[in-house]
Each structure stands twice: as C-alpha cells, then as structure tokens.
C-alpha cells in the first residue's frame, strides 16, 4: 500500500524482515561482481576476526530499499539519498529487520527524511538516514 505525502507524520515506522540465505549471498555476488572472499570463501573468512563468512554490507543495506519502496512511503516514491554506517557483521542465516522511521517532513519539496536501521536479534547492525521524494494524492 502506498502512502502519499499527506499521509506521513513524524514517527511513522515500517519494517521489512528477511532471513539471509546462501543463495542470496551468491546471487548478490554475481549481480554486483563483489566476490570478496569475506563473503564467498569460508576457508579464507574463517581466518579473519569474524571467524567465518559475513554477508555483503550492501546486501543488508539493500533491504532498506524494500521497506522504503514497498511500505514507507511505498510505491511511487523516489529514493534520493542514503547515508550508511555499518556497525556489526551479518551472517548467513541471520534474519534482518530493516526499518524506516519518518524523522523530518519538508513540505516545500515533497521530501521526507527517514531514519534507516537494520537489526539482527534486536542488535543494531546498520544505521543511517535517507531522503525520499513522495507523491501527493491525486
């Protein structure tokens, strides 16, 4: 369901949840060309400080596109900017909760600033903010 600019209020929040699979990591690596052994080579990754493979940070961040493009504000909005800070690694099998919360509303340009965060088991793994253009009703 799409929300229009007039429907948005400070504090409004939406969430998208997904459990990351081996297939997700392989497809993301193939799509982006990011074949960093931290993501695809268990032998290599097991010798690092993470003790094993971690998923691409941008794969985690891409879930923000799902919550913004499909839920808040939803279909019809235009993603204009995104700031990100990666806090903790995400591993295959983790369920990521991508959340967007309305922080500021800019009526003169139909734009909204969103707090963007991702969590795994209640622990924040990514934080940032996004700027989105939102269509008006009719």
GROMACS .gro file of N, CA and C in nm:
model
  414
    1UNK      N    1   0.084  -0.118   0.000
    1UNK     CA    2   0.000   0.000   0.000
    1UNK      C    3   0.088   0.124   0.000
    2UNK      N    4   0.065   0.212  -0.090
    2UNK     CA    5   0.142   0.336  -0.099
    2UNK      C    6   0.083   0.442  -0.007
    3UNK      N    7   0.171   0.513   0.059
    3UNK     CA    8   0.130   0.630   0.136
    3UNK      C    9   0.163   0.753   0.053
    4UNK      N   10   0.076   0.850   0.060
    4UNK     CA   11   0.102   0.976  -0.008
    4UNK      C   12   0.165   1.074   0.089
    5UNK      N   13   0.218   1.182   0.035
    5UNK     CA   14   0.286   1.281   0.118
    5UNK      C   15   0.196   1.326   0.233
    6UNK      N   16   0.067   1.347   0.204
    6UNK     CA   17  -0.027   1.395   0.306
    6UNK      C   18  -0.048   1.294   0.420
    7UNK      N   19  -0.016   1.167   0.398
    7UNK     CA   20  -0.037   1.063   0.498
    7UNK      C   21   0.076   1.053   0.600
    8UNK      N   22   0.189   1.115   0.571
    8UNK     CA   23   0.309   1.097   0.653
    8UNK      C   24   0.311   1.186   0.776
    9UNK      N   25   0.357   1.127   0.887
    9UNK     CA   26   0.371   1.201   1.012
    9UNK      C   27   0.505   1.161   1.076
   10UNK      N   28   0.561   1.251   1.152
   10UNK     CA   29   0.686   1.223   1.224
   10UNK      C   30   0.663   1.101   1.314
   11UNK      N   31   0.757   1.008   1.311
   11UNK     CA   32   0.749   0.889   1.395
   11UNK      C   33   0.686   0.768   1.329
   12UNK      N   34   0.621   0.786   1.215
   12UNK     CA   35   0.563   0.673   1.142
   12UNK      C   36   0.675   0.577   1.104
   13UNK      N   37   0.653   0.445   1.124
   13UNK     CA   38   0.759   0.347   1.102
   13UNK      C   39   0.705   0.226   1.027
   14UNK      N   40   0.793   0.164   0.946
   14UNK     CA   41   0.761   0.040   0.877
   14UNK      C   42   0.883  -0.051   0.881
   15UNK      N   43   0.859  -0.180   0.858
   15UNK     CA   44   0.966  -0.279   0.869
   15UNK      C   45   0.954  -0.383   0.756
   16UNK      N   46   1.069  -0.432   0.713
   16UNK     CA   47   1.079  -0.546   0.621
   16UNK      C   48   1.175  -0.645   0.684
   17UNK      N   49   1.135  -0.773   0.691
   17UNK     CA   50   1.220  -0.875   0.752
   17UNK      C   51   1.253  -0.982   0.650
   18UNK      N   52   1.379  -1.030   0.655
   18UNK     CA   53   1.422  -1.137   0.566
   18UNK      C   54   1.535  -1.214   0.630
   19UNK      N   55   1.529  -1.347   0.616
   19UNK     CA   56   1.639  -1.433   0.659
   19UNK      C   57   1.733  -1.449   0.540
   20UNK      N   58   1.861  -1.417   0.560
   20UNK     CA   59   1.959  -1.420   0.452
   20UNK      C   60   2.007  -1.564   0.429
   21UNK      N   61   2.001  -1.607   0.305
   21UNK     CA   62   2.040  -1.744   0.269
   21UNK      C   63   2.170  -1.744   0.190
   22UNK      N   64   2.226  -1.863   0.177
   22UNK     CA   65   2.344  -1.883   0.092
   22UNK      C   66   2.314  -1.835  -0.051
   23UNK      N   67   2.197  -1.868  -0.100
   23UNK     CA   68   2.157  -1.827  -0.235
   23UNK      C   69   2.157  -1.676  -0.249
   24UNK      N   70   2.106  -1.606  -0.148
   24UNK     CA   71   2.105  -1.459  -0.152
   24UNK      C   72   2.247  -1.404  -0.170
   25UNK      N   73   2.343  -1.459  -0.095
   25UNK     CA   74   2.481  -1.412  -0.100
   25UNK      C   75   2.543  -1.441  -0.237
   26UNK      N   76   2.522  -1.562  -0.289
   26UNK     CA   77   2.578  -1.599  -0.419
   26UNK      C   78   2.517  -1.513  -0.530
   27UNK      N   79   2.386  -1.494  -0.527
   27UNK     CA   80   2.322  -1.412  -0.630
   27UNK      C   81   2.367  -1.267  -0.622
   28UNK      N   82   2.381  -1.214  -0.499
   28UNK     CA   83   2.426  -1.076  -0.483
   28UNK      C   84   2.569  -1.059  -0.535
   29UNK      N   85   2.656  -1.156  -0.503
   29UNK     CA   86   2.794  -1.151  -0.553
   29UNK      C   87   2.795  -1.154  -0.706
   30UNK      N   88   2.713  -1.240  -0.765
   30UNK     CA   89   2.707  -1.247  -0.911
   30UNK      C   90   2.651  -1.122  -0.974
   31UNK      N   91   2.549  -1.065  -0.912
   31UNK     CA   92   2.486  -0.944  -0.965
   31UNK      C   93   2.581  -0.825  -0.958
   32UNK      N   94   2.653  -0.811  -0.847
   32UNK     CA   95   2.736  -0.692  -0.826
   32UNK      C   96   2.881  -0.711  -0.870
   33UNK      N   97   2.925  -0.836  -0.881
   33UNK     CA   98   3.065  -0.861  -0.912
   33UNK      C   99   3.155  -0.853  -0.789
   34UNK      N  100   3.095  -0.836  -0.671
   34UNK     CA  101   3.172  -0.830  -0.547
   34UNK      C  102   3.194  -0.972  -0.496
   35UNK      N  103   3.305  -1.030  -0.535
   35UNK     CA  104   3.340  -1.166  -0.495
   35UNK      C  105   3.447  -1.168  -0.386
   36UNK      N  106   3.446  -1.068  -0.300
   36UNK     CA  107   3.538  -1.061  -0.188
   36UNK      C  108   3.530  -1.193  -0.111
   37UNK      N  109   3.645  -1.257  -0.084
   37UNK     CA  110   3.641  -1.386  -0.015
   37UNK      C  111   3.580  -1.378   0.125
   38UNK      N  112   3.566  -1.260   0.183
   38UNK     CA  113   3.497  -1.246   0.312
   38UNK      C  114   3.352  -1.294   0.301
   39UNK      N  115   3.298  -1.288   0.179
   39UNK     CA  116   3.158  -1.322   0.157
   39UNK      C  117   3.139  -1.462   0.098
   40UNK      N  118   3.238  -1.510   0.020
   40UNK     CA  119   3.215  -1.634  -0.056
   40UNK      C  120   3.311  -1.748  -0.027
   41UNK      N  121   3.415  -1.725   0.052
   41UNK     CA  122   3.516  -1.829   0.076
   41UNK      C  123   3.529  -1.855   0.226
   42UNK      N  124   3.465  -1.963   0.273
   42UNK     CA  125   3.464  -1.994   0.417
   42UNK      C  126   3.603  -2.016   0.472
   43UNK      N  127   3.690  -2.082   0.396
   43UNK     CA  128   3.826  -2.108   0.444
   43UNK      C  129   3.900  -1.978   0.469
   44UNK      N  130   3.893  -1.887   0.373
   44UNK     CA  131   3.956  -1.756   0.389
   44UNK      C  132   3.894  -1.681   0.508
   45UNK      N  133   3.761  -1.671   0.510
   45UNK     CA  134   3.691  -1.591   0.610
   45UNK      C  135   3.708  -1.648   0.751
   46UNK      N  136   3.728  -1.779   0.765
   46UNK     CA  137   3.743  -1.837   0.898
   46UNK      C  138   3.872  -1.791   0.966
   47UNK      N  139   3.968  -1.744   0.889
   47UNK     CA  140   4.093  -1.693   0.945
   47UNK      C  141   4.090  -1.546   0.977
   48UNK      N  142   3.975  -1.482   0.964
   48UNK     CA  143   3.964  -1.338   0.992
   48UNK      C  144   3.903  -1.315   1.130
   49UNK      N  145   3.896  -1.192   1.171
   49UNK     CA  146   3.841  -1.158   1.303
   49UNK      C  147   3.693  -1.194   1.316
   50UNK      N  148   3.625  -1.219   1.203
   50UNK     CA  149   3.483  -1.255   1.207
   50UNK      C  150   3.463  -1.406   1.225
   51UNK      N  151   3.569  -1.485   1.205
   51UNK     CA  152   3.561  -1.628   1.226
   51UNK      C  153   3.478  -1.703   1.124
   52UNK      N  154   3.446  -1.638   1.015
   52UNK     CA  155   3.366  -1.701   0.911
   52UNK      C  156   3.312  -1.596   0.816
   53UNK      N  157   3.240  -1.644   0.718
   53UNK     CA  158   3.184  -1.554   0.616
   53UNK      C  159   3.084  -1.456   0.676
   54UNK      N  160   3.083  -1.336   0.620
   54UNK     CA  161   2.982  -1.236   0.652
   54UNK      C  162   2.915  -1.196   0.521
   55UNK      N  163   2.792  -1.150   0.530
   55UNK     CA  164   2.725  -1.110   0.406
   55UNK      C  165   2.770  -0.970   0.367
   56UNK      N  166   2.754  -0.938   0.242
   56UNK     CA  167   2.788  -0.805   0.190
   56UNK      C  168   2.711  -0.699   0.269
   57UNK      N  169   2.782  -0.595   0.313
   57UNK     CA  170   2.715  -0.485   0.382
   57UNK      C  171   2.607  -0.423   0.295
   58UNK      N  172   2.634  -0.414   0.166
   58UNK     CA  173   2.535  -0.353   0.077
   58UNK      C  174   2.414  -0.443   0.056
   59UNK      N  175   2.428  -0.574   0.078
   59UNK     CA  176   2.312  -0.662   0.074
   59UNK      C  177   2.220  -0.628   0.192
   60UNK      N  178   2.277  -0.611   0.308
   60UNK     CA  179   2.198  -0.568   0.424
   60UNK      C  180   2.132  -0.434   0.393
   61UNK      N  181   2.209  -0.338   0.344
   61UNK     CA  182   2.156  -0.204   0.315
   61UNK      C  183   2.047  -0.208   0.209
   62UNK      N  184   2.057  -0.301   0.115
   62UNK     CA  185   1.957  -0.307   0.007
   62UNK      C  186   1.818  -0.338   0.060
   63UNK      N  187   1.809  -0.398   0.176
   63UNK     CA  188   1.677  -0.427   0.234
   63UNK      C  189   1.604  -0.299   0.273
   64UNK      N  190   1.679  -0.191   0.293
   64UNK     CA  191   1.615  -0.062   0.319
   64UNK      C  192   1.535  -0.017   0.198
   65UNK      N  193   1.583  -0.052   0.080
   65UNK     CA  194   1.509  -0.020  -0.043
   65UNK      C  195   1.373  -0.089  -0.044
   66UNK      N  196   1.366  -0.210   0.009
   66UNK     CA  197   1.239  -0.283   0.015
   66UNK      C  198   1.140  -0.213   0.108
   67UNK      N  199   1.184  -0.176   0.227
   67UNK     CA  200   1.092  -0.112   0.321
   67UNK      C  201   1.049   0.025   0.270
   68UNK      N  202   1.140   0.100   0.210
   68UNK     CA  203   1.107   0.234   0.159
   68UNK      C  204   1.023   0.226   0.032
   69UNK      N  205   1.063   0.142  -0.061
   69UNK     CA  206   0.994   0.134  -0.189
   69UNK      C  207   0.860   0.064  -0.186
   70UNK      N  208   0.840  -0.022  -0.085
   70UNK     CA  209   0.716  -0.100  -0.081
   70UNK      C  210   0.624  -0.069   0.036
   71UNK      N  211   0.678  -0.007   0.143
   71UNK     CA  212   0.595   0.014   0.263
   71UNK      C  213   0.588   0.159   0.310
   72UNK      N  214   0.704   0.222   0.328
   72UNK     CA  215   0.706   0.359   0.382
   72UNK      C  216   0.808   0.444   0.310
   73UNK      N  217   0.765   0.528   0.221
   73UNK     CA  218   0.627   0.562   0.187
   73UNK      C  219   0.563   0.460   0.091
   74UNK      N  220   0.643   0.384   0.017
   74UNK     CA  221   0.588   0.282  -0.070
   74UNK      C  222   0.594   0.318  -0.217
   75UNK      N  223   0.522   0.240  -0.300
   75UNK     CA  224   0.525   0.259  -0.445
   75UNK      C  225   0.498   0.403  -0.487
   76UNK      N  226   0.581   0.451  -0.580
   76UNK     CA  227   0.568   0.588  -0.630
   76UNK      C  228   0.670   0.684  -0.573
   77UNK      N  229   0.732   0.648  -0.460
   77UNK     CA  230   0.833   0.737  -0.401
   77UNK      C  231   0.964   0.725  -0.480
   78UNK      N  232   1.049   0.825  -0.465
   78UNK     CA  233   1.179   0.826  -0.532
   78UNK      C  234   1.288   0.840  -0.425
   79UNK      N  235   1.376   0.742  -0.421
   79UNK     CA  236   1.489   0.739  -0.328
   79UNK      C  237   1.591   0.841  -0.378
   80UNK      N  238   1.626   0.941  -0.300
   80UNK     CA  239   1.717   1.047  -0.345
   80UNK      C  240   1.856   1.040  -0.284
   81UNK      N  241   1.866   0.995  -0.160
   81UNK     CA  242   1.997   0.990  -0.093
   81UNK      C  243   1.990   0.890   0.022
   82UNK      N  244   2.109   0.835   0.055
   82UNK     CA  245   2.118   0.742   0.167
   82UNK      C  246   2.255   0.755   0.232
   83UNK      N  247   2.258   0.775   0.362
   83UNK     CA  248   2.381   0.769   0.440
   83UNK      C  249   2.378   0.638   0.517
   84UNK      N  250   2.493   0.573   0.528
   84UNK     CA  251   2.501   0.443   0.595
   84UNK      C  252   2.619   0.437   0.689
   85UNK      N  253   2.601   0.361   0.797
   85UNK     CA  254   2.712   0.326   0.885
   85UNK      C  255   2.692   0.180   0.924
   86UNK      N  256   2.789   0.098   0.889
   86UNK     CA  257   2.784  -0.044   0.920
   86UNK      C  258   2.841  -0.065   1.060
   87UNK      N  259   2.765  -0.127   1.148
   87UNK     CA  260   2.802  -0.137   1.289
   87UNK      C  261   2.852  -0.277   1.325
   88UNK      N  262   2.780  -0.379   1.281
   88UNK     CA  263   2.816  -0.517   1.313
   88UNK      C  264   2.795  -0.605   1.190
   89UNK      N  265   2.869  -0.716   1.182
   89UNK     CA  266   2.853  -0.805   1.067
   89UNK      C  267   2.722  -0.884   1.073
   90UNK      N  268   2.676  -0.923   0.956
   90UNK     CA  269   2.558  -1.008   0.942
   90UNK      C  270   2.605  -1.137   0.877
   91UNK      N  271   2.554  -1.250   0.926
   91UNK     CA  272   2.597  -1.380   0.874
   91UNK      C  273   2.482  -1.451   0.805
   92UNK      N  274   2.518  -1.545   0.720
   92UNK     CA  275   2.419  -1.627   0.652
   92UNK      C  276   2.333  -1.696   0.759
   93UNK      N  277   2.202  -1.691   0.740
   93UNK     CA  278   2.108  -1.748   0.836
   93UNK      C  279   2.049  -1.646   0.931
   94UNK      N  280   2.110  -1.528   0.939
   94UNK     CA  281   2.055  -1.421   1.023
   94UNK      C  282   1.927  -1.366   0.960
   95UNK      N  283   1.832  -1.330   1.045
   95UNK     CA  284   1.712  -1.261   0.999
   95UNK      C  285   1.733  -1.112   1.023
   96UNK      N  286   1.727  -1.035   0.916
   96UNK     CA  287   1.748  -0.890   0.923
   96UNK      C  288   1.613  -0.820   0.925
   97UNK      N  289   1.599  -0.727   1.017
   97UNK     CA  290   1.483  -0.640   1.024
   97UNK      C  291   1.527  -0.502   0.975
   98UNK      N  292   1.481  -0.464   0.856
   98UNK     CA  293   1.512  -0.332   0.800
   98UNK      C  294   1.397  -0.239   0.836
   99UNK      N  295   1.430  -0.125   0.897
   99UNK     CA  296   1.327  -0.033   0.946
   99UNK      C  297   1.350   0.108   0.893
  100UNK      N  298   1.240   0.175   0.864
  100UNK     CA  299   1.243   0.316   0.825
  100UNK      C  300   1.143   0.391   0.911
  101UNK      N  301   1.187   0.506   0.964
  101UNK     CA  302   1.103   0.589   1.050
  101UNK      C  303   1.110   0.733   1.002
  102UNK      N  304   0.995   0.797   0.989
  102UNK     CA  305   0.991   0.937   0.945
  102UNK      C  306   1.052   1.027   1.052
  103UNK      N  307   1.158   1.099   1.013
  103UNK     CA  308   1.226   1.193   1.104
  103UNK      C  309   1.185   1.337   1.080
  104UNK      N  310   1.183   1.377   0.953
  104UNK     CA  311   1.153   1.515   0.916
  104UNK      C  312   1.070   1.517   0.789
  105UNK      N  313   0.984   1.618   0.777
  105UNK     CA  314   0.900   1.634   0.659
  105UNK      C  315   0.926   1.772   0.601
  106UNK      N  316   0.953   1.776   0.470
  106UNK     CA  317   0.984   1.902   0.400
  106UNK      C  318   0.874   1.930   0.298
  107UNK      N  319   0.767   2.000   0.338
  107UNK     CA  320   0.651   2.020   0.251
  107UNK      C  321   0.683   2.094   0.121
  108UNK      N  322   0.776   2.188   0.125
  108UNK     CA  323   0.803   2.270   0.006
  108UNK      C  324   0.856   2.189  -0.111
  109UNK      N  325   0.915   2.073  -0.085
  109UNK     CA  326   0.970   1.991  -0.194
  109UNK      C  327   0.916   1.849  -0.194
  110UNK      N  328   0.815   1.823  -0.111
  110UNK     CA  329   0.754   1.689  -0.101
  110UNK      C  330   0.859   1.583  -0.065
  111UNK      N  331   0.948   1.618   0.024
  111UNK     CA  332   1.054   1.526   0.063
  111UNK      C  333   1.040   1.488   0.210
  112UNK      N  334   1.094   1.372   0.241
  112UNK     CA  335   1.091   1.320   0.377
  112UNK      C  336   1.228   1.264   0.412
  113UNK      N  337   1.274   1.294   0.533
  113UNK     CA  338   1.398   1.234   0.583
  113UNK      C  339   1.357   1.117   0.672
  114UNK      N  340   1.417   1.001   0.645
  114UNK     CA  341   1.387   0.879   0.718
  114UNK      C  342   1.508   0.831   0.796
  115UNK      N  343   1.487   0.789   0.919
  115UNK     CA  344   1.588   0.716   0.994
  115UNK      C  345   1.585   0.575   0.937
  116UNK      N  346   1.701   0.521   0.898
  116UNK     CA  347   1.708   0.386   0.842
  116UNK      C  348   1.798   0.302   0.930
  117UNK      N  349   1.747   0.188   0.972
  117UNK     CA  350   1.821   0.100   1.063
  117UNK      C  351   1.794  -0.046   1.026
  118UNK      N  352   1.895  -0.130   1.051
  118UNK     CA  353   1.878  -0.274   1.037
  118UNK      C  354   1.921  -0.341   1.167
  119UNK      N  355   1.845  -0.442   1.207
  119UNK     CA  356   1.870  -0.516   1.330
  119UNK      C  357   1.876  -0.666   1.304
  120UNK      N  358   1.956  -0.736   1.383
  120UNK     CA  359   1.958  -0.881   1.386
  120UNK      C  360   1.942  -0.921   1.533
  121UNK      N  361   1.838  -0.997   1.564
  121UNK     CA  362   1.809  -1.039   1.702
  121UNK      C  363   1.809  -0.919   1.798
  122UNK      N  364   1.754  -0.808   1.754
  122UNK     CA  365   1.743  -0.690   1.839
  122UNK      C  366   1.868  -0.606   1.851
  123UNK      N  367   1.976  -0.647   1.784
  123UNK     CA  368   2.102  -0.573   1.787
  123UNK      C  369   2.116  -0.493   1.658
  124UNK      N  370   2.143  -0.365   1.671
  124UNK     CA  371   2.159  -0.279   1.553
  124UNK      C  372   2.286  -0.316   1.478
  125UNK      N  373   2.272  -0.343   1.347
  125UNK     CA  374   2.386  -0.379   1.263
  125UNK      C  375   2.417  -0.271   1.159
  126UNK      N  376   2.322  -0.181   1.135
  126UNK     CA  377   2.338  -0.074   1.036
  126UNK      C  378   2.250   0.042   1.077
  127UNK      N  379   2.300   0.164   1.055
  127UNK     CA  380   2.217   0.282   1.080
  127UNK      C  381   2.248   0.387   0.975
  128UNK      N  382   2.153   0.475   0.955
  128UNK     CA  383   2.172   0.583   0.860
  128UNK      C  384   2.046   0.665   0.846
  129UNK      N  385   2.042   0.741   0.738
  129UNK     CA  386   1.921   0.818   0.707
  129UNK      C  387   1.908   0.829   0.556
  130UNK      N  388   1.784   0.846   0.514
  130UNK     CA  389   1.754   0.854   0.371
  130UNK      C  390   1.670   0.978   0.343
  131UNK      N  391   1.682   1.029   0.221
  131UNK     CA  392   1.597   1.137   0.172
  131UNK      C  393   1.513   1.081   0.059
  132UNK      N  394   1.382   1.101   0.069
  132UNK     CA  395   1.289   1.041  -0.026
  132UNK      C  396   1.189   1.147  -0.073
  133UNK      N  397   1.160   1.149  -0.204
  133UNK     CA  398   1.053   1.232  -0.258
  133UNK      C  399   0.927   1.147  -0.258
  134UNK      N  400   0.815   1.209  -0.216
  134UNK     CA  401   0.689   1.135  -0.202
  134UNK      C  402   0.579   1.206  -0.281
  135UNK      N  403   0.506   1.133  -0.366
  135UNK     CA  404   0.400   1.197  -0.443
  135UNK      C  405   0.282   1.237  -0.355
  136UNK      N  406   0.212   1.341  -0.399
  136UNK     CA  407   0.089   1.384  -0.330
  136UNK      C  408  -0.029   1.305  -0.386
  137UNK      N  409  -0.136   1.301  -0.309
  137UNK     CA  410  -0.259   1.236  -0.351
  137UNK      C  411  -0.318   1.309  -0.472
  138UNK      N  412  -0.364   1.232  -0.570
  138UNK     CA  413  -0.433   1.289  -0.687
  138UNK      C  414  -0.347   1.377  -0.764
   0.00000   0.00000   0.00000
